[in-house]
XYZ file of C-alpha atoms in Angstrom:
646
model
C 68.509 103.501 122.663
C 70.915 102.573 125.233
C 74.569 102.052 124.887
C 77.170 100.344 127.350
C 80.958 100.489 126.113
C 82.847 97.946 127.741
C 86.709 98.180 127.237
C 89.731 99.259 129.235
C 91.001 103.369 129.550
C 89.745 104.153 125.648
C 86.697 103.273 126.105
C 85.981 106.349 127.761
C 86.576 108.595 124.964
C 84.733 106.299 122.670
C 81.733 107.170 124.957
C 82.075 110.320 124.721
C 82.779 110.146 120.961
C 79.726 107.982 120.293
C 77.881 110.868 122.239
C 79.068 113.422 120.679
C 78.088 111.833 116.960
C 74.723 110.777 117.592
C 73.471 113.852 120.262
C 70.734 112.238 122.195
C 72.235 108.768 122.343
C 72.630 107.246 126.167
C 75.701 106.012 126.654
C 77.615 104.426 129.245
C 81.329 103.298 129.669
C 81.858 100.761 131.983
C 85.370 99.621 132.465
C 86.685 96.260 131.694
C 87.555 95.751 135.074
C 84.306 96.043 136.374
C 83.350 93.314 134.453
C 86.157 90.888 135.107
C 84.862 91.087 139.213
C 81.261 91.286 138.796
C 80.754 95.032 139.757
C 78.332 94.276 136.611
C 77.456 91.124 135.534
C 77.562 90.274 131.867
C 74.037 88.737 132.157
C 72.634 92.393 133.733
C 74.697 94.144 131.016
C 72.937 92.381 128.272
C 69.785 92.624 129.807
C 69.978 96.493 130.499
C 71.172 97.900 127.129
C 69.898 97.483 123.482
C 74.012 97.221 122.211
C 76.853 96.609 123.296
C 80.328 98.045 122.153
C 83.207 95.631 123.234
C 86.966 95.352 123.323
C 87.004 91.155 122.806
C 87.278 90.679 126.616
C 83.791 89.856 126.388
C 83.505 87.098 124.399
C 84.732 85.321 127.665
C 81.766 86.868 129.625
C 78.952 87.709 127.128
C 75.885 85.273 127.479
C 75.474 82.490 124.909
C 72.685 84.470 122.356
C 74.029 87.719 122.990
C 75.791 87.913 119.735
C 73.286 90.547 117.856
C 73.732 92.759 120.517
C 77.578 93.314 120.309
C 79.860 94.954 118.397
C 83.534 94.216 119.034
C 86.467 96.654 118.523
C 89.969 96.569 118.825
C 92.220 97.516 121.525
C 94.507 99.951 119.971
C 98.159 99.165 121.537
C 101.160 100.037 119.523
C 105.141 100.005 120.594
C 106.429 101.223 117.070
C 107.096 104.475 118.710
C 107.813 103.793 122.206
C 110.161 100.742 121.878
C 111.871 101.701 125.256
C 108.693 101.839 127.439
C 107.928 99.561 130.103
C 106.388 98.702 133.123
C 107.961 97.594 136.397
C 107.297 95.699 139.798
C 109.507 95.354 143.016
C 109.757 94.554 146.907
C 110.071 97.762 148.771
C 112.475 97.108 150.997
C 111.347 95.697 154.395
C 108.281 94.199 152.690
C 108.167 90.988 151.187
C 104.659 92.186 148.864
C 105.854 92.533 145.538
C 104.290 95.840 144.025
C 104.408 98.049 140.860
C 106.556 100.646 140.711
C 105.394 104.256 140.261
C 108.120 106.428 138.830
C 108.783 109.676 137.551
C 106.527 109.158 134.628
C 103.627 107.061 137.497
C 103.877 103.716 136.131
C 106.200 103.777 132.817
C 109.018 103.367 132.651
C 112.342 103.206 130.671
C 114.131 99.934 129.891
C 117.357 101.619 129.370
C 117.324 103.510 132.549
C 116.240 100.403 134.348
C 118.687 97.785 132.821
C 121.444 100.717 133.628
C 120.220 100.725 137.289
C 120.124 96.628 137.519
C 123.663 96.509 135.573
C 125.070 99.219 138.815
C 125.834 101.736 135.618
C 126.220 106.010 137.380
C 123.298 108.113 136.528
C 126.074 109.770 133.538
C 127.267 106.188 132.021
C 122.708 105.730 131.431
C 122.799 108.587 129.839
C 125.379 107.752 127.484
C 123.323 104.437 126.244
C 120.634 106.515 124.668
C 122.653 106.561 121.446
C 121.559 104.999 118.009
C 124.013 102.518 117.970
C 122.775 101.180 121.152
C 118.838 101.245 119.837
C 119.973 99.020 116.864
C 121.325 96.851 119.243
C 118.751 96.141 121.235
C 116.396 95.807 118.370
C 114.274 99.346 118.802
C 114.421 99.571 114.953
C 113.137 96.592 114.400
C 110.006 97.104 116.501
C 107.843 98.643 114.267
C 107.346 95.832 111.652
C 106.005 93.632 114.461
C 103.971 96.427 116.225
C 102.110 96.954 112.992
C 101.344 93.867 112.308
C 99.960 93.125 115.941
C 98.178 95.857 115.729
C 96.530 94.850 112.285
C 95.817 91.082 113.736
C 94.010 92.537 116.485
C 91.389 94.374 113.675
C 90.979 91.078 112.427
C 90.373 89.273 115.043
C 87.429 91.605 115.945
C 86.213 91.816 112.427
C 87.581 95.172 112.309
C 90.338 95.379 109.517
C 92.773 98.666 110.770
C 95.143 98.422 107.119
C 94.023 101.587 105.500
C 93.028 103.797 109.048
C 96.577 102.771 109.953
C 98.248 104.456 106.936
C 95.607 107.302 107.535
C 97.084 107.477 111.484
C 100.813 107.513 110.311
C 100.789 109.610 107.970
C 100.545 112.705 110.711
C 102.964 111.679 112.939
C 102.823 110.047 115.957
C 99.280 108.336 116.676
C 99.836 107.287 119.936
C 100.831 109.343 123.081
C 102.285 105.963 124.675
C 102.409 102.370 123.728
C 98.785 101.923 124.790
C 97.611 105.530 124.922
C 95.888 106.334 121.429
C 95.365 110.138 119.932
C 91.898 110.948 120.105
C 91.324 110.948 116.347
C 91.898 107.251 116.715
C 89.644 106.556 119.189
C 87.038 108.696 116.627
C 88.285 107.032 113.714
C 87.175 103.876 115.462
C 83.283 104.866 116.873
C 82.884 105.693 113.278
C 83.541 102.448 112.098
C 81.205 101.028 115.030
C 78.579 103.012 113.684
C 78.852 101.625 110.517
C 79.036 98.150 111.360
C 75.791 98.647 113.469
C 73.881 100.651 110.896
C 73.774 103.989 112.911
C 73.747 106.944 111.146
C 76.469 109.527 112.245
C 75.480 113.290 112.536
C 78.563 114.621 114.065
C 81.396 113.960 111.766
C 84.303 116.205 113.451
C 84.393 115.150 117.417
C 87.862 115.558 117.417
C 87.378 119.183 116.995
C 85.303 119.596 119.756
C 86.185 117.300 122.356
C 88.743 117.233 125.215
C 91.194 114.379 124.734
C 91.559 113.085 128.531
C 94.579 111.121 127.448
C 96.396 113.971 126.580
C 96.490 114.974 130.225
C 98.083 111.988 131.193
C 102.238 110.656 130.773
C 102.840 111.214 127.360
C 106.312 109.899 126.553
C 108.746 110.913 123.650
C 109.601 109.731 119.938
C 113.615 109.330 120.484
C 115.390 111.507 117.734
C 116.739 108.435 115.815
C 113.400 106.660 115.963
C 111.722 109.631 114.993
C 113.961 110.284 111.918
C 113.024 106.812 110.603
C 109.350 107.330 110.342
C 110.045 111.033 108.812
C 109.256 113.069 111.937
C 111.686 115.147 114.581
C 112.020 113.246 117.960
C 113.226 114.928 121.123
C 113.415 113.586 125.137
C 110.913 115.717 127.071
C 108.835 113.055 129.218
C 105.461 115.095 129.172
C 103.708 114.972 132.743
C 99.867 116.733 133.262
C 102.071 119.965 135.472
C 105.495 120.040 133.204
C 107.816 118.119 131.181
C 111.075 115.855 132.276
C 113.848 116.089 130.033
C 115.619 112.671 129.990
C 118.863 113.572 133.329
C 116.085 113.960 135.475
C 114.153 111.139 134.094
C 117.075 109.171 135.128
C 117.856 110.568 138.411
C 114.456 110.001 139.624
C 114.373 106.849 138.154
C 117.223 105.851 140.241
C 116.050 107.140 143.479
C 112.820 105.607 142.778
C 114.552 102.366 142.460
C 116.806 102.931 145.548
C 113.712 102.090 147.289
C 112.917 98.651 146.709
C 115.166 95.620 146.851
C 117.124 94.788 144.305
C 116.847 91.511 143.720
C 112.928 91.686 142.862
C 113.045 94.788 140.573
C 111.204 93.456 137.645
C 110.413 94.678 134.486
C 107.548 93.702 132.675
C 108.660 94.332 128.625
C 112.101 93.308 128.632
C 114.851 90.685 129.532
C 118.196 92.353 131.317
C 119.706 88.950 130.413
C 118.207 89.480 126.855
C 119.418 93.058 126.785
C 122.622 91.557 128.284
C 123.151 89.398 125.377
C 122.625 91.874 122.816
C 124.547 94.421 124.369
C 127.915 92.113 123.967
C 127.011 90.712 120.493
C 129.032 91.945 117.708
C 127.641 95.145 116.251
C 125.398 94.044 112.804
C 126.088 95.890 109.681
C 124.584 99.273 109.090
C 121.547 98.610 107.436
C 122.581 100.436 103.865
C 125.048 97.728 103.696
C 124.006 94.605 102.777
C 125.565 91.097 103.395
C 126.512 88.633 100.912
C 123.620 86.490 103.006
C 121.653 88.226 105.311
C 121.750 84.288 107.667
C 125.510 84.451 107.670
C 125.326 86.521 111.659
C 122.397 84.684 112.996
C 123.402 82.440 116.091
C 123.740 79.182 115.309
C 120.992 77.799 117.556
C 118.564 79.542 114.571
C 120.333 76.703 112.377
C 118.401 73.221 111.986
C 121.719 71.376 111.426
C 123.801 72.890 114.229
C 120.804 72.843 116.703
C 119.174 70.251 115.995
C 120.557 67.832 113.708
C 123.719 67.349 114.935
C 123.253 67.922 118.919
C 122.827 64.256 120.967
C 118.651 63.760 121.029
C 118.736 63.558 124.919
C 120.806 67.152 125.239
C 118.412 68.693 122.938
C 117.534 72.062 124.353
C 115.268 74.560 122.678
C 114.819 77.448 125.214
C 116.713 80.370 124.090
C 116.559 83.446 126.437
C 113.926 82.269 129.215
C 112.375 85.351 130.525
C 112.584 84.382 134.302
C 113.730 82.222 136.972
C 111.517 80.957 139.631
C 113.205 80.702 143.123
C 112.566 78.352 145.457
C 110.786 80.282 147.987
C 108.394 81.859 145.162
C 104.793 80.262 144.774
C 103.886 78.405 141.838
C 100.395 77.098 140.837
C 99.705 74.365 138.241
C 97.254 73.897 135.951
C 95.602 72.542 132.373
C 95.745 68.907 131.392
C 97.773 66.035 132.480
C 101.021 66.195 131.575
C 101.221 69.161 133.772
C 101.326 67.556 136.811
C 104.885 66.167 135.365
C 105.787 70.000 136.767
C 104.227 70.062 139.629
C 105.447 67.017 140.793
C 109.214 67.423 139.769
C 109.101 71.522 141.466
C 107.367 70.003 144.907
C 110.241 66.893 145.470
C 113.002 69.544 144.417
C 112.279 72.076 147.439
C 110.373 74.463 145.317
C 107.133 76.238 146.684
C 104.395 74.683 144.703
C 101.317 75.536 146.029
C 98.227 73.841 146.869
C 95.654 76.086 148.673
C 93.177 73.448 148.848
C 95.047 70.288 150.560
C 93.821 67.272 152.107
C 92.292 66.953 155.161
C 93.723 66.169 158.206
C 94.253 62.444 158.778
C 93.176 61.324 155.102
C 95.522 58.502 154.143
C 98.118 59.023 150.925
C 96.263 56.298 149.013
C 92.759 58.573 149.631
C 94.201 61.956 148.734
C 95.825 61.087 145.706
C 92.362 59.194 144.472
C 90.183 62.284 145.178
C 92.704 64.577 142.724
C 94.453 66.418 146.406
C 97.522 67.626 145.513
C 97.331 66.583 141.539
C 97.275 70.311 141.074
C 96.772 73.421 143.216
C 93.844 73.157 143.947
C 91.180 70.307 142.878
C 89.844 71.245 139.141
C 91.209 68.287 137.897
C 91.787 68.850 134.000
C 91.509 71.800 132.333
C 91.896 70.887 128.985
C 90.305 74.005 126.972
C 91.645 77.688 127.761
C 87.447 78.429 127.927
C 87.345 76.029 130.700
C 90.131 77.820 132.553
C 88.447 80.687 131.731
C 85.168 79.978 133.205
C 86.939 78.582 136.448
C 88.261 82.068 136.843
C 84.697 83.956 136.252
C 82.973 81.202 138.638
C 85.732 81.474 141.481
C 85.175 85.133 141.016
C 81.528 85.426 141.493
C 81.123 86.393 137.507
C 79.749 83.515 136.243
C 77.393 80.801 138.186
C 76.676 77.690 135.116
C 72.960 76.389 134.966
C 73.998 72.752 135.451
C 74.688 72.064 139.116
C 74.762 68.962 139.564
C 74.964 65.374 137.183
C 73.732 61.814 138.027
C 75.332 58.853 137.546
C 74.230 55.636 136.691
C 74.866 54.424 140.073
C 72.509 57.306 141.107
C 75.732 59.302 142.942
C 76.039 62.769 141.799
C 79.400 64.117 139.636
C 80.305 67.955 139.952
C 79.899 68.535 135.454
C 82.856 71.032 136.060
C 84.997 68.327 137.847
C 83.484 64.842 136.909
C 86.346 62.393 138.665
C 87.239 64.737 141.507
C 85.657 62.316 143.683
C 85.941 58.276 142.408
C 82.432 57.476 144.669
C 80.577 60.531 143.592
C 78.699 62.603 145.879
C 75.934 60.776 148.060
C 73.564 64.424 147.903
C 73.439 67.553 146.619
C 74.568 69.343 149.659
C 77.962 67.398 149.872
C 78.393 68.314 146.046
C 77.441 72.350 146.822
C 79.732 71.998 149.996
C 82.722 70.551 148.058
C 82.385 73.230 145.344
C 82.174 76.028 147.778
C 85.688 74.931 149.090
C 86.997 74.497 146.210
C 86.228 77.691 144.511
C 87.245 79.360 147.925
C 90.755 77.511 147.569
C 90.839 78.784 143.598
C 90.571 82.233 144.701
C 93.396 82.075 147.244
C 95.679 80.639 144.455
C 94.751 83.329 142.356
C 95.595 85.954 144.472
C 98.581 84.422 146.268
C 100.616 82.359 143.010
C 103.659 84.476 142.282
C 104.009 81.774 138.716
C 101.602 79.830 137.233
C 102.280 76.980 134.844
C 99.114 75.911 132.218
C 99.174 73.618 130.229
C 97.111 73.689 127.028
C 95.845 70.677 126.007
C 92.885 70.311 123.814
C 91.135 72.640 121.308
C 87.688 69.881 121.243
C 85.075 70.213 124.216
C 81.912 70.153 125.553
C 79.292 73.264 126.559
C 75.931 74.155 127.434
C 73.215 75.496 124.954
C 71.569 77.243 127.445
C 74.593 79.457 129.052
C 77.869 78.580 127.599
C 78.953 76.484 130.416
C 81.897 74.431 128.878
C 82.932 70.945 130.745
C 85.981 68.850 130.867
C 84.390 65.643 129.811
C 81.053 65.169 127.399
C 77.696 64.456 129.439
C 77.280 60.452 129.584
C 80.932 59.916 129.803
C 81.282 60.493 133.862
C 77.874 61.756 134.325
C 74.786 63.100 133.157
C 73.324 62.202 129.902
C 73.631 62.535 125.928
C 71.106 65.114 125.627
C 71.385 67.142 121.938
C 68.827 69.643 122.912
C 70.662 70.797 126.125
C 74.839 70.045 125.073
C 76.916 70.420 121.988
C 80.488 69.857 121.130
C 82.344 72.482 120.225
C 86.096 73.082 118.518
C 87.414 76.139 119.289
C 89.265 78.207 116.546
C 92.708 79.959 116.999
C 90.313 83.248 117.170
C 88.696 82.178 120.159
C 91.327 80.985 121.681
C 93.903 83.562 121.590
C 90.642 86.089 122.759
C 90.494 83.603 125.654
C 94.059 82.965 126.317
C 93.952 87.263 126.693
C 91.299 87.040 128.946
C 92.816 84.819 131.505
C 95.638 87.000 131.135
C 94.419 90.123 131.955
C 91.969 88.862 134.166
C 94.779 87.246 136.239
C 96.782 90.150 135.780
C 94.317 92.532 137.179
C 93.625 90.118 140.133
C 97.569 89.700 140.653
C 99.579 91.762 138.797
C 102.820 89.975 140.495
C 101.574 86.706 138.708
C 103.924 85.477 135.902
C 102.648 82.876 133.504
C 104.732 80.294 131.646
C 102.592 78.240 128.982
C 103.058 74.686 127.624
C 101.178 72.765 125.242
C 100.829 69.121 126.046
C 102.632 66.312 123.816
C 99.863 63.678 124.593
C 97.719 63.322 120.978
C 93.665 63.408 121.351
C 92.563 59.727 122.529
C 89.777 60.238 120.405
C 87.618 63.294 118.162
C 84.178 63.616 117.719
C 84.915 65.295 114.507
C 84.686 63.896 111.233
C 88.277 63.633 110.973
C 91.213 61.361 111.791
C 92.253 61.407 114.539
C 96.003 62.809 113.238
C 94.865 64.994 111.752
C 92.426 66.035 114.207
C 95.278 66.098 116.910
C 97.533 68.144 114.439
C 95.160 71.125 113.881
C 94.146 70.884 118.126
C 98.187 71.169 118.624
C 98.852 73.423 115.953
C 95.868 75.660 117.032
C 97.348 75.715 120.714
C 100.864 76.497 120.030
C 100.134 79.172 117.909
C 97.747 81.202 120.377
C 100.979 80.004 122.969
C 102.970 82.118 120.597
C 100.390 84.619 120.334
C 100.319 85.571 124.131
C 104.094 85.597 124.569
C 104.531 87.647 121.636
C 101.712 90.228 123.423
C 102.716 89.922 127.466
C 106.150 90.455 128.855
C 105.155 88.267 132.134
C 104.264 85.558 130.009
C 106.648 82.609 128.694
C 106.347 79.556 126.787
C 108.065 76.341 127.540
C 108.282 73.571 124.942
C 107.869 70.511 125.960
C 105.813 69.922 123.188
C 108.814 70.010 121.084
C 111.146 68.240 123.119
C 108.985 65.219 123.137
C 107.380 66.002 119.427
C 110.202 66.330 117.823
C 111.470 64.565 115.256
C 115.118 64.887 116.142
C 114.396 61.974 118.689
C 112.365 59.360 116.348
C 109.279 59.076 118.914
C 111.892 57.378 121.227
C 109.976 59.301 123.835
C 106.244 57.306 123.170
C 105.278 54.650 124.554
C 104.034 51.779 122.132
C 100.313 53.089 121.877
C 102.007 56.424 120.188
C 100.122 58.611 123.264
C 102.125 58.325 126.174
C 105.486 59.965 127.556
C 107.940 57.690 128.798
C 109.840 58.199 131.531
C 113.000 59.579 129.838
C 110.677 61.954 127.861
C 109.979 63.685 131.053
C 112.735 63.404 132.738
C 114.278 65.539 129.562
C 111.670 67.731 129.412
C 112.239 68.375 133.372
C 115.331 68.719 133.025
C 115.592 71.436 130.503
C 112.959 73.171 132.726
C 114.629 73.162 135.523
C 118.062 74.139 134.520
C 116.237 77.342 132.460
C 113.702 78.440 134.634
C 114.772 77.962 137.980
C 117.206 79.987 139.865
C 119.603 76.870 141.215
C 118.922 76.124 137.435
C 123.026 75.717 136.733
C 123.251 73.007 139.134
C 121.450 70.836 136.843
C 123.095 68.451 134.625
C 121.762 68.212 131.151
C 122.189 64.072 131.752
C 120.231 63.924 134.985
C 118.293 60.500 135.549
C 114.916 60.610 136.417
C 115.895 59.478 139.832
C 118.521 62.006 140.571
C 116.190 64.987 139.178
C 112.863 63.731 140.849
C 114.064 61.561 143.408
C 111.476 58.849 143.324
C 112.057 55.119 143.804
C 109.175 53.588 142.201
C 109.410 55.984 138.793
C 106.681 54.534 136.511
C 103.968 54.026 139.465
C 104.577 57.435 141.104
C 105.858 60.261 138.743
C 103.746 58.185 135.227
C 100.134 57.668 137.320
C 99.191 60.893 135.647
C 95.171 61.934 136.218
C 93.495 62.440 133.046
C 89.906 62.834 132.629
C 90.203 62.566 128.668
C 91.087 58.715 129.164
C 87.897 58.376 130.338
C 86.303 58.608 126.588
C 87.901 55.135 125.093
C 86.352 53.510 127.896
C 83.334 51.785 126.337
């Protein structure tokens, strides 16, 4: 029998724990990455081994009928103990190619060393913030609760519940070596329970004993004294490296000099906020914990308050972002896409002097009228809607070489051919095949440029209903017969994705972009705009409230796990009840103009660097500076409008 493992660094020692159970057994680890750029294709994966053992990166890739053969596990990431590690990227000075930043301990990091660098603190004032009172302020104490329970979600989500192994790994002490480093009795812990849910019999019951744990011999970073005391161990600061250990001065100083080496103004760390830590660090001090207020609400800010943040604020200075993560500066590249109401962003970023990119442009000497009508410039690059995160996902794979769909090509009534990944790119169609092929070759070219080169990247998620293939998962934009191609039951089916599948989706596009371009942030929205129609069973509010509920939450989901992701809501701003649907139209689906111009407005003064300079009571003219409002900045490209038209 023959066994790949497919996940990121741990799945190495689950190879070598599977092989160590079963003697005899073949298997092979092949890392995640490999997969994400078609070093080894999914479909030759499947083909070559009898099972599969997955981290749920997979699902994105694995063949539609390839379920028997895989067994998903979790990724085993915990913070509980490490609440001050992080990661870090930066400009080296005289460069303008933003990098990561390889430290004293290679690529982790300290947030408190780093926010005392940023903040222009001595080497001796750093020290002097690793202090209990300053871990309660910045919420170290109140990691754990949250850690655990991602942790626990993740065993869920893969059919793996982690509950009682979890009280099993804490009850020893420390079960991770960093925040995404696991002991090796973990990693053991979870072939076993692979082996169970396959049916394979386990002979060797004690591979910990006799294995090598390779992550030991990598940076293994300290329980701090004070966290350590809280979980009932003893804590110290020796910063473990594979030839000595770092006690936590010369962490520091060679964090610093490190730093000194890059410019300042780009040093950017991946797990924290400065301005967050900023605004904790100057808070009032709460209450030791053994004291308890009269009413535990009685400190929160009053933006957590309905009636002071909501209730009682004007409905067109309404403005829910607390703490953005980021501010994109002019010069930066930023790439668009997902359904229609992002090109509201796009549009307002390009005619404010931002860089928003669009690798794949309009020819030379194509008139206005012409470019707009064959979707140039509507976002980066020509995709048109993206309206599931599977579809985005797929892009990726096919721009990457990981994925090529069966369906080529679809015919239209007219007999002109539609690209079934980008129906109403081009209003005439294609006259052959060959133009089709040519078109998609450029475009995918222009996708992978973006993808490498976008230093943000706005998507907007938009619908949780779709479209795919039988025969190979191939998901479209629009149903066959609606733009193209036919109703044909054997060959399509709809599909509504669950909040499981999308948040393992939403992760994959994530770390697939992240691996691609690890300079990439991400900011997330989830479009306003209700479905125009479900194929459900279902009305269609209640339809569009599950789709929008479903979205936001795997939003949530990805922001709570990534540091370089945000989430912007403009779903809330025009949503929300606080402004009695004064910002939809009279068919109840679309935006009016002073929706978006609020919604634009609140993005622009929080997540733009020139961001102060915006008026909360800007005009749509003044913020977008277009003279004909409703025919330029409302005729919005959507694909989905395309349904109600029979």
């Amino acid at each position: 029998m023959k066994i790949a493992v497919l996940a990121n660094c741990q799945g190495e020692t689950i190879a070598a724990c599977a092989r160590n159970m079963i003697p005899g057994l073949h298997v092979d680890f092949i890392n995640e990455m490999d997969v994400w750029n078609g070093t080894h294709p999914a479909s030759q994966i499947v083909a070559d081994y009898d099972l599969i053992f997955s981290q749920k990166f997979f699902r994105g890739h694995a063949p539609a009928g390839s379920e028997s053969k895989i067994c998903y596990f979790p990724v085993i990431a915990f913070n509980g103990y490490h609440p001050d590690m992080t990661y870090l990227r930066a400009c080296p000075k005289g460069k303008s190619e933003v990098e990561a930043i390889s430290g004293p301990m290679f690529t982790y990091h300290s947030a408190i060393a780093i926010y005392s660098y940023l903040r222009g603190k001595s080497v001796e004032d750093a020290l002097e913030m690793f202090t209990p009172q300053v871990f309660s302020r910045l919420g170290y104490y109140d990691v754990w609760a949250a850690a655990k329970a991602d942790l626990l979600a993740e065993g869920v989500a893969v059919g793996m519940p982690l509950t009682a192994a979890f009280e099993a790994w804490t009850a020893t002490g420390s079960f991770m070596y960093s925040f995404n480093h696991p002991k090796l009795n973990v990693l053991a812990d979870l072939t076993r329970k692979i082996f169970e849910q396959v049916g394979l019999e386990v002979v060797s019951w004690n591979a910990e004993e006799s294995l090598q744990d390779p992550m030991k011999n990598m940076p293994v970073w300290p329980v701090y004294p004070s966290l350590a005391e809280r979980v009932g161990m003893r804590g110290d600061y020796a910063f473990k490296l594979p030839h000595g250990t770092l006690l936590l001065p010369r962490l520091i100083n060679e964090t610093y000099a490190e730093l000194d080496k890059f410019e300042l103004s780009t040093i950017d760390p991946l797990n924290f906020s400065p301005a967050d830590f900023d605004e904790k660090l100057v808070a009032p001090a709460a209450q030791p914990t053994e004291i308890k207020a009269k009413n535990p609400y009685s400190t929160v800010p009053k933006v957590q308050f309905w009636r002071n943040s909501v209730a009682s604020v004007n409905a067109a200075e309404l403005d829910p972002v607390v703490a953005p993560r980021f501010a994109i500066r002019p010069t930066e590249k930023l790439a668009t896409a997902g359904s229609c109401f992002a090109q509201h962003i796009a549009r307002t970023l390009a005619r404010s002097g931002f860089n928003y990119y669009v690798p794949e442009s309009a020819p030379a000497g194509m008139g206005e009228e012409e470019a707009r009508a064959k979707n140039f410039g509507t976002y980066s690059a020509r995709f048109g809607n993206i309206y599931t995160v599977r579809q985005l996902l797929q892009l990726i794979q096919r721009a990457e070489g990981a994925f090529t769909p069966d369906d080529v090509f679809w015919t239209r009534p007219d007999g002109r051919l539609v690209d079934p990944y980008r129906p109403q790119i081009e209003p005439d169609g294609f006259a052959d095949l060959p133009a089709l092929v040519e078109s998609r070759e450029r475009h995918l070219d222009a996708v992978r440029t973006m993808i490498r080169d976008m230093e943000f990247f706005v998507f907007t998620l938009g619908l949780t209903e779709g479209w795919r293939s039988k025969y190979d998962g191939a998901v479209f934009p629009l149903a066959p017969g609606v733009a193209g191609g036919e109703v044909n039951p054997e060959r399509y089916e709809f599909i509504n994705f669950s909040i499981q599948e999308i948040e393992a989706d939403l992760f994959s596009v994530i770390d697939m972009l992240q691996v691609i371009n690890p300079k990439c942030r991400i900011i997330l929205t989830v479009s306003p705009v209700p479905l125009i129609a479900t194929f459900e069973h279902k009305h269609a509010l209640t339809a569009t409230t599950y789709s929008k509920a479903v979205l936001r939450t795997a939003a949530d989901l990805a922001r709570q796990a990534y540091a370089h992701v945000e989430y912007f809501p403009s779903f809330e701003i025009i949503t929300g009840s606080y402004n009695r649907g004064a910002y939809f139209e009279d068919d109840l689906r679309e935006v009016k103009p002073e929706g978006v111009t609020h919604v634009m407005g609140v993005f622009m003064r929080r997540y733009t660097s020139n961001g102060e300079n915006v008026p909360a009571n800007d005009s749509a003219e003044d913020l977008i500076a277009v003279p004909e409002k409703k025919k330029s900045l409302f005729d919005i490209v959507c694909d989905e409008e395309a349904i109600a038209r029979f």
